[in-house]
Tab-separated table of C-alpha atoms in Angstrom:
chain	number	residue	atom	x	y	z
A	120	UNK	CA	128.631	96.403	130.408
A	121	UNK	CA	128.644	94.629	127.056
A	122	UNK	CA	125.523	92.754	126.125
A	123	UNK	CA	125.923	89.056	125.448
A	124	UNK	CA	125.701	88.322	121.758
A	125	UNK	CA	122.853	86.031	120.613
A	126	UNK	CA	125.359	83.863	118.942
A	127	UNK	CA	126.856	83.241	122.332
A	128	UNK	CA	123.593	82.538	124.010
A	129	UNK	CA	122.317	86.067	124.689
A	130	UNK	CA	118.927	87.361	123.768
A	131	UNK	CA	118.671	88.531	120.096
A	132	UNK	CA	117.749	92.196	119.385
A	133	UNK	CA	114.652	90.835	117.458
A	134	UNK	CA	112.349	87.867	118.014
A	135	UNK	CA	111.690	87.515	114.298
A	136	UNK	CA	114.006	87.631	111.329
A	137	UNK	CA	114.196	90.832	109.320
A	138	UNK	CA	115.121	90.292	105.688
A	139	UNK	CA	117.422	92.712	103.850
A	140	UNK	CA	114.815	93.480	101.254
A	141	UNK	CA	111.151	92.863	100.642
A	142	UNK	CA	108.414	93.917	98.129
A	143	UNK	CA	105.508	96.156	99.053
A	144	UNK	CA	102.300	94.500	97.729
A	145	UNK	CA	98.883	95.939	98.706
A	146	UNK	CA	95.272	95.184	97.807
A	147	UNK	CA	95.367	97.521	94.813
A	148	UNK	CA	98.316	95.585	93.440
A	149	UNK	CA	96.482	92.290	93.919
A	150	UNK	CA	93.315	93.677	92.374
A	151	UNK	CA	95.222	94.916	89.307
A	152	UNK	CA	96.563	91.485	88.722
A	153	UNK	CA	93.105	89.748	89.255
A	154	UNK	CA	91.623	92.175	86.689
A	155	UNK	CA	94.125	90.921	84.085
A	156	UNK	CA	93.426	87.290	84.990
A	157	UNK	CA	89.739	87.915	84.323
A	158	UNK	CA	90.319	89.554	80.986
A	159	UNK	CA	91.269	88.419	77.413
A	160	UNK	CA	95.047	88.959	77.445
A	161	UNK	CA	97.507	87.372	79.829
A	162	UNK	CA	100.508	88.339	77.668
A	163	UNK	CA	101.423	90.492	74.679
A	164	UNK	CA	98.336	92.649	75.487
A	165	UNK	CA	97.631	96.244	76.257
A	166	UNK	CA	99.171	96.323	79.793
A	167	UNK	CA	102.714	95.719	78.350
A	168	UNK	CA	102.502	98.852	76.202
A	169	UNK	CA	100.830	100.937	78.960
A	170	UNK	CA	103.640	99.899	81.391
A	171	UNK	CA	106.327	100.715	78.905
A	172	UNK	CA	104.799	104.170	78.347
A	173	UNK	CA	104.522	104.727	82.076
A	174	UNK	CA	108.214	103.949	82.628
A	175	UNK	CA	109.468	105.986	79.628
A	176	UNK	CA	107.345	109.036	80.784
A	177	UNK	CA	108.571	108.702	84.347
A	178	UNK	CA	112.310	108.824	83.448
A	179	UNK	CA	111.805	111.207	80.457
A	180	UNK	CA	112.785	108.811	77.667
A	181	UNK	CA	111.131	108.442	74.292
A	182	UNK	CA	111.014	104.609	74.208
A	183	UNK	CA	110.865	101.720	76.615
A	184	UNK	CA	111.039	97.977	75.925
A	185	UNK	CA	109.955	95.757	78.788
A	186	UNK	CA	111.186	92.121	79.074
A	187	UNK	CA	111.058	89.133	81.407
A	188	UNK	CA	113.921	90.181	83.772
A	189	UNK	CA	116.730	92.630	84.228
A	190	UNK	CA	119.327	90.257	82.823
A	191	UNK	CA	117.305	89.822	79.667
A	192	UNK	CA	117.166	93.624	79.411
A	193	UNK	CA	120.937	93.847	79.543
A	194	UNK	CA	121.341	91.081	76.998
A	195	UNK	CA	118.891	92.885	74.691
A	196	UNK	CA	120.827	96.162	75.072
A	197	UNK	CA	124.164	94.477	74.193
A	198	UNK	CA	122.513	92.924	71.138
A	199	UNK	CA	121.076	96.254	70.031
A	200	UNK	CA	124.602	97.791	70.511
A	201	UNK	CA	125.952	95.283	68.100
A	202	UNK	CA	128.330	93.562	70.589
A	203	UNK	CA	129.743	90.540	68.947
A	204	UNK	CA	132.776	88.239	68.772
A	205	UNK	CA	136.091	90.091	69.449
A	206	UNK	CA	134.423	93.263	70.904
A	207	UNK	CA	135.528	94.479	74.330
A	208	UNK	CA	133.112	96.155	76.722
A	209	UNK	CA	134.254	98.028	79.845
A	210	UNK	CA	132.333	97.245	83.033
A	211	UNK	CA	132.775	97.796	86.760
A	212	UNK	CA	133.928	94.856	88.845
A	213	UNK	CA	131.607	95.652	91.780
A	214	UNK	CA	128.282	94.479	90.464
A	215	UNK	CA	126.046	91.443	90.054
A	216	UNK	CA	127.247	88.983	87.398
A	217	UNK	CA	124.575	89.993	84.896
A	218	UNK	CA	126.368	93.183	84.144
A	219	UNK	CA	129.149	91.199	82.600
A	220	UNK	CA	127.302	88.048	81.516
A	221	UNK	CA	125.342	90.038	79.022
A	222	UNK	CA	128.591	90.842	77.209
A	223	UNK	CA	129.497	87.213	77.024
A	224	UNK	CA	126.073	86.264	75.843
A	225	UNK	CA	126.861	88.314	72.609
A	226	UNK	CA	130.376	86.893	72.178
A	227	UNK	CA	132.119	89.972	73.601
A	228	UNK	CA	134.825	90.207	76.332
A	229	UNK	CA	134.172	91.966	79.607
A	230	UNK	CA	137.039	94.347	80.593
A	231	UNK	CA	136.779	95.130	84.290
A	232	UNK	CA	137.488	98.592	85.604
A	233	UNK	CA	138.198	99.209	89.277
A	234	UNK	CA	135.914	101.284	91.486
A	235	UNK	CA	136.152	104.730	93.079
A	236	UNK	CA	136.929	103.983	96.731
A	237	UNK	CA	134.483	106.712	97.909
A	238	UNK	CA	131.418	106.103	95.741
A	239	UNK	CA	132.028	102.329	94.907
A	240	UNK	CA	130.947	103.181	91.338
A	241	UNK	CA	133.275	102.727	88.387
A	242	UNK	CA	136.346	104.827	88.648
A	243	UNK	CA	135.993	107.178	85.735
A	244	UNK	CA	139.693	108.194	85.898
A	245	UNK	CA	140.646	104.606	85.105
A	246	UNK	CA	138.359	104.135	82.129
A	247	UNK	CA	140.504	105.532	79.278
A	248	UNK	CA	143.557	103.390	80.188
A	249	UNK	CA	141.350	100.314	79.476
A	250	UNK	CA	140.148	101.423	76.141
A	251	UNK	CA	141.697	99.663	73.059
A	252	UNK	CA	140.855	99.478	69.425
A	253	UNK	CA	138.512	96.639	70.260
A	254	UNK	CA	136.485	98.547	72.777
A	255	UNK	CA	132.861	98.990	71.610
A	256	UNK	CA	130.898	99.951	74.678
A	257	UNK	CA	130.843	100.800	78.318
A	258	UNK	CA	128.433	99.541	81.012
A	259	UNK	CA	128.512	101.820	83.998
A	260	UNK	CA	126.575	100.565	86.993
A	261	UNK	CA	124.698	102.805	89.427
A	262	UNK	CA	125.764	100.808	92.430
A	263	UNK	CA	123.309	100.991	95.459
A	264	UNK	CA	121.203	103.511	93.389
A	265	UNK	CA	123.829	106.300	93.299
A	266	UNK	CA	124.192	107.572	89.763
A	267	UNK	CA	127.542	107.445	88.023
A	268	UNK	CA	128.774	110.836	86.711
A	269	UNK	CA	127.100	110.325	83.358
A	270	UNK	CA	128.324	113.602	81.814
A	271	UNK	CA	131.913	112.462	82.177
A	272	UNK	CA	131.114	109.053	80.901
A	273	UNK	CA	129.333	110.648	77.842
A	274	UNK	CA	132.436	112.795	77.165
A	275	UNK	CA	134.689	109.727	77.175
A	276	UNK	CA	132.381	107.643	75.095
A	277	UNK	CA	131.936	110.351	72.484
A	278	UNK	CA	135.692	110.847	72.278
A	279	UNK	CA	136.208	107.136	71.606
A	280	UNK	CA	132.953	106.448	69.729
A	281	UNK	CA	131.624	104.038	72.406
A	282	UNK	CA	128.024	103.022	73.128
A	283	UNK	CA	126.862	103.569	76.699
A	284	UNK	CA	124.561	100.924	78.331
A	285	UNK	CA	123.821	102.214	81.796
A	286	UNK	CA	123.060	99.421	84.216
A	287	UNK	CA	120.583	101.286	86.514
A	288	UNK	CA	119.120	98.007	87.995
A	289	UNK	CA	119.521	99.699	91.416
A	290	UNK	CA	118.484	103.148	90.331
A	291	UNK	CA	114.839	103.412	89.240
A	292	UNK	CA	113.717	106.648	90.841
A	293	UNK	CA	117.150	107.881	91.429
A	294	UNK	CA	118.276	111.343	90.098
A	295	UNK	CA	121.298	112.704	88.372
A	296	UNK	CA	121.688	116.442	88.345
A	297	UNK	CA	118.003	116.969	89.215
A	298	UNK	CA	116.659	114.601	86.495
A	299	UNK	CA	115.623	111.043	86.757
A	300	UNK	CA	118.237	108.509	85.721
A	301	UNK	CA	117.561	107.115	82.313
A	302	UNK	CA	118.169	109.656	79.540
A	303	UNK	CA	121.927	110.234	79.077
A	304	UNK	CA	123.156	106.770	78.143
A	305	UNK	CA	122.307	105.323	74.706
A	306	UNK	CA	120.281	102.702	76.576
A	307	UNK	CA	119.481	102.448	80.270
A	308	UNK	CA	118.383	99.230	81.956
A	309	UNK	CA	116.218	98.956	85.030
A	310	UNK	CA	115.315	95.816	87.084
A	311	UNK	CA	111.913	95.028	88.701
A	312	UNK	CA	112.935	92.103	90.828
A	313	UNK	CA	111.001	92.020	94.174
A	314	UNK	CA	113.654	93.799	96.199
A	315	UNK	CA	114.017	96.615	93.649
A	316	UNK	CA	112.370	100.055	93.888
A	317	UNK	CA	109.235	98.686	92.244
A	318	UNK	CA	108.508	95.158	91.256
A	319	UNK	CA	106.701	93.184	88.469
A	320	UNK	CA	107.660	89.926	90.244
A	321	UNK	CA	110.453	89.522	87.711
A	322	UNK	CA	111.000	91.922	84.959
A	323	UNK	CA	113.221	94.516	83.390
A	324	UNK	CA	113.153	97.353	80.845
A	325	UNK	CA	115.502	99.293	78.628
A	326	UNK	CA	114.809	102.926	77.911
A	327	UNK	CA	116.243	104.851	74.964
A	328	UNK	CA	115.894	107.940	72.895
A	329	UNK	CA	117.233	106.205	69.791
A	330	UNK	CA	114.525	104.861	67.458
A	331	UNK	CA	116.903	102.389	65.694
A	332	UNK	CA	118.010	100.875	68.946
A	333	UNK	CA	114.328	100.682	70.036
A	334	UNK	CA	113.358	98.820	66.838
A	335	UNK	CA	116.296	96.359	67.302
A	336	UNK	CA	115.204	95.608	70.838
A	337	UNK	CA	111.552	95.166	69.876
A	338	UNK	CA	112.605	92.505	67.376
A	339	UNK	CA	115.050	90.872	69.750
A	340	UNK	CA	112.602	90.227	72.688
A	341	UNK	CA	110.149	88.320	70.332
A	342	UNK	CA	112.216	85.744	68.445
A	343	UNK	CA	113.317	88.345	65.869
A	344	UNK	CA	109.873	88.103	64.429
A	345	UNK	CA	107.853	90.920	62.900
A	346	UNK	CA	104.424	91.468	61.331
A	347	UNK	CA	105.361	94.963	60.170
A	348	UNK	CA	104.460	95.099	56.463
A	349	UNK	CA	107.255	97.601	55.811
A	350	UNK	CA	109.924	95.074	57.009
A	351	UNK	CA	108.455	91.931	55.408
A	352	UNK	CA	110.163	90.546	52.277
A	353	UNK	CA	106.840	89.431	51.055
A	354	UNK	CA	103.297	89.441	52.445
A	355	UNK	CA	100.949	86.457	52.185
A	356	UNK	CA	98.140	87.964	54.176
A	357	UNK	CA	97.181	89.441	57.594
A	358	UNK	CA	98.335	86.172	59.322
A	359	UNK	CA	101.832	86.441	57.895
A	360	UNK	CA	105.015	87.093	59.799
A	361	UNK	CA	108.762	86.593	59.245
A	362	UNK	CA	111.777	86.024	61.484
A	363	UNK	CA	114.326	88.691	60.528
A	364	UNK	CA	116.948	88.142	63.241
A	365	UNK	CA	117.813	85.453	65.849
A	366	UNK	CA	116.003	86.852	68.729
A	367	UNK	CA	114.840	85.368	72.010
A	368	UNK	CA	111.525	84.925	73.806
A	369	UNK	CA	112.073	87.593	76.418
A	370	UNK	CA	108.444	88.755	76.573
A	371	UNK	CA	107.007	90.126	79.777
A	372	UNK	CA	103.321	89.271	80.598
A	373	UNK	CA	100.306	91.555	81.046
A	374	UNK	CA	100.022	90.082	84.569
A	375	UNK	CA	103.459	91.458	85.426
A	376	UNK	CA	102.874	94.772	83.792
A	377	UNK	CA	99.535	95.231	85.498
A	378	UNK	CA	101.382	94.918	88.777
A	379	UNK	CA	104.106	97.197	87.558
A	380	UNK	CA	101.629	99.920	86.524
A	381	UNK	CA	100.082	99.908	89.945
A	382	UNK	CA	103.543	99.941	91.607
A	383	UNK	CA	104.373	103.045	89.555
A	384	UNK	CA	101.721	104.960	91.433
A	385	UNK	CA	103.772	104.358	94.601
A	386	UNK	CA	107.343	104.788	93.268
A	387	UNK	CA	107.910	108.344	94.673
A	388	UNK	CA	106.575	107.218	98.056
A	389	UNK	CA	108.801	104.131	97.943
A	390	UNK	CA	111.875	106.144	97.188
A	391	UNK	CA	111.075	108.675	99.824
A	392	UNK	CA	110.729	106.057	102.571
A	393	UNK	CA	114.092	104.591	101.563
A	394	UNK	CA	115.702	107.917	101.792
A	395	UNK	CA	114.181	108.519	105.193
A	396	UNK	CA	115.608	105.153	106.505
A	397	UNK	CA	119.063	105.901	105.044
A	398	UNK	CA	119.014	109.259	106.805
A	399	UNK	CA	118.346	107.500	110.132
A	400	UNK	CA	121.089	105.023	109.413
A	401	UNK	CA	123.594	107.749	108.588
A	402	UNK	CA	122.735	109.749	111.707
A	403	UNK	CA	123.208	106.635	113.837
A	404	UNK	CA	126.430	105.368	112.313
A	405	UNK	CA	128.310	108.470	111.278
A	406	UNK	CA	129.855	108.929	114.749
A	407	UNK	CA	130.985	105.271	114.907
A	408	UNK	CA	134.673	105.134	113.966
A	409	UNK	CA	134.490	101.485	113.142
A	410	UNK	CA	131.921	102.134	110.367
A	411	UNK	CA	132.143	104.109	107.156
A	412	UNK	CA	128.661	105.160	105.916
A	413	UNK	CA	127.940	105.642	102.222
A	414	UNK	CA	129.325	108.692	100.453
A	415	UNK	CA	127.056	110.430	97.921
A	416	UNK	CA	128.159	112.839	95.265
A	417	UNK	CA	126.414	116.163	95.100
A	418	UNK	CA	125.084	115.485	91.598
A	419	UNK	CA	123.379	112.290	92.778
A	420	UNK	CA	120.110	111.894	94.634
A	421	UNK	CA	120.011	108.161	95.166
A	422	UNK	CA	116.835	106.100	95.551
A	423	UNK	CA	118.868	103.753	97.706
A	424	UNK	CA	118.189	100.253	96.569
A	425	UNK	CA	120.656	98.970	99.103
A	426	UNK	CA	122.555	100.395	102.054
A	427	UNK	CA	126.136	99.317	102.343
A	428	UNK	CA	128.396	100.023	105.301
A	429	UNK	CA	132.155	99.486	105.203
A	430	UNK	CA	133.917	98.211	108.329
A	431	UNK	CA	137.185	99.640	109.607
A	432	UNK	CA	138.569	96.220	110.351
A	433	UNK	CA	141.811	97.552	111.782
A	434	UNK	CA	139.640	98.905	114.645
A	435	UNK	CA	137.801	95.613	115.334
A	436	UNK	CA	139.138	92.392	116.873
A	437	UNK	CA	137.251	90.234	114.344
A	438	UNK	CA	136.606	89.572	110.657
A	439	UNK	CA	133.790	90.755	108.451
A	440	UNK	CA	132.615	87.200	108.411
A	441	UNK	CA	132.154	87.197	112.220
A	442	UNK	CA	130.223	90.547	112.061
A	443	UNK	CA	127.985	89.064	109.449
A	444	UNK	CA	127.264	85.921	111.354
A	445	UNK	CA	126.523	87.610	114.656
A	446	UNK	CA	124.100	90.055	113.052
A	447	UNK	CA	122.252	87.223	111.457
A	448	UNK	CA	122.090	85.607	114.976
A	449	UNK	CA	120.486	88.878	116.168
A	450	UNK	CA	117.796	88.222	113.505
A	451	UNK	CA	119.062	91.046	111.293
A	452	UNK	CA	119.066	89.827	107.712
A	453	UNK	CA	122.336	91.375	106.400
A	454	UNK	CA	123.538	90.526	102.886
A	455	UNK	CA	126.603	91.212	100.808
A	456	UNK	CA	126.771	93.030	97.388
A	457	UNK	CA	129.031	91.883	95.716
A	458	UNK	CA	131.917	89.465	95.174
A	459	UNK	CA	133.861	91.165	92.302
A	460	UNK	CA	132.631	89.443	89.144
A	461	UNK	CA	135.907	88.167	87.912
A	462	UNK	CA	136.493	86.326	91.219
A	463	UNK	CA	133.694	83.888	90.460
A	464	UNK	CA	134.937	80.413	89.416
A	465	UNK	CA	133.443	80.680	85.908
A	466	UNK	CA	135.399	83.918	85.179
A	467	UNK	CA	138.554	82.405	86.634
A	468	UNK	CA	138.162	79.678	83.988
A	469	UNK	CA	138.133	82.428	81.386
A	470	UNK	CA	141.453	83.680	82.560
A	471	UNK	CA	140.660	86.483	84.920
A	472	UNK	CA	142.879	86.602	87.998
A	473	UNK	CA	142.758	88.033	91.522
A	474	UNK	CA	144.419	91.487	91.791
A	475	UNK	CA	142.767	92.904	88.724
A	476	UNK	CA	140.798	95.547	90.611
A	477	UNK	CA	142.338	96.079	94.042
A	478	UNK	CA	139.824	98.595	95.306
A	479	UNK	CA	136.877	96.331	94.504
A	480	UNK	CA	138.576	93.408	96.209
A	481	UNK	CA	139.333	95.483	99.216
A	482	UNK	CA	135.779	96.703	99.537
A	483	UNK	CA	134.449	93.181	99.263
A	484	UNK	CA	136.361	92.223	102.288
A	485	UNK	CA	134.942	95.073	104.367
A	486	UNK	CA	131.382	95.592	103.302
A	487	UNK	CA	127.993	94.551	104.672
A	488	UNK	CA	124.554	95.302	103.347
A	489	UNK	CA	121.993	96.252	105.940
A	490	UNK	CA	118.147	95.794	105.644
A	491	UNK	CA	116.437	98.540	103.661
A	492	UNK	CA	112.955	98.401	102.106
A	493	UNK	CA	109.917	100.731	102.255
A	494	UNK	CA	107.746	98.564	104.535
A	495	UNK	CA	110.365	98.734	107.324
A	496	UNK	CA	108.705	100.148	110.484
A	497	UNK	CA	110.432	102.533	112.806
A	498	UNK	CA	110.871	99.660	115.172
A	499	UNK	CA	112.616	97.621	112.390
A	500	UNK	CA	115.006	100.497	111.772
A	501	UNK	CA	115.655	100.905	115.479
A	502	UNK	CA	116.364	97.167	115.756
A	503	UNK	CA	118.983	97.361	112.886
A	504	UNK	CA	120.788	100.282	114.539
A	505	UNK	CA	120.712	98.624	118.002
A	506	UNK	CA	122.098	95.377	116.641
A	507	UNK	CA	124.873	96.981	114.666
A	508	UNK	CA	125.875	99.106	117.755
A	509	UNK	CA	125.718	96.032	119.960
A	510	UNK	CA	127.974	94.025	117.755
A	511	UNK	CA	130.440	96.784	117.100
A	512	UNK	CA	130.642	97.526	120.864
A	513	UNK	CA	131.382	93.888	121.497
A	514	UNK	CA	134.213	93.664	118.955
A	515	UNK	CA	135.737	97.102	119.385
A	516	UNK	CA	139.462	97.029	120.140
């Protein structure tokens, strides 16, 4: 006998609402922030440098530049890459708007590439057909935390002399061919928003092995200003500085970086807990014909920022919207990642039209993001599984 859905007056699976993502903050995190608040530097102090070094060491990169948020990090990377008016940059359609907005900030034009229907990452087989004489860079996105095949991307970029900016906002702690994501692209961006693998409240970073790119980014995040005597046109004294470029105030604070440093101690545990939850989800949903669980390439070991299921709507007597709404009524905080970027009204005003990336558009109509974060209890995971099964059983044809 089918259970009555909460939206129809039945008892919800949970009494309290379970959000799709949530930060893990403990007493050590709090104490690390308090320590900074009691000290001499709240910003541009020693914790920023220490956090950058910790991130660079963790992923195996030479340099890291931390900034106020992940979008600022992408903007900074596009600037360092020299993106300017008339340049085209390839980017996946299935991503958050920041992956494309950063191109516009620099005067470039986003060129959207469709997704692989299995991985939901950029379809590498469709990249070269989008390359023109104006193409300057490519921004592959590690959607959900699964790495793009970066060796293939590197081969294409080298062939066409393109700069790679890997948008790994979902992939801090993920691995590609046994190594941490963050060393193959010319620049790799990570985000530290509260629902990401670790958090600094808000924050982002770009890692690179290229000293020239590193120096450009260091200037860019602080108004384009330097005190480096080797770069100054003249020197009036120890107080003297000069603005060399039109940069931004994208600085991150010591308060944030102290939190980030303490979070770094837990990153491996966070990632392991996410993987454990994903394993339980996969085991529960793999035998349900109405659901397609995430596919992962052999070369990828995802840290699973988000868990996306795809609905076989031809086997259900309802729309994705109905499934979404009834799960919310069961107190399961589902979400949706993402509306293809070019379908947003702003991008439509720029001339982008529906039909540009059919696979991304099809996925958008069928996908739902389930709750996934390290602090989920076994009961939380069980609730999500029970709710999904309850709803699918109700709407099964």
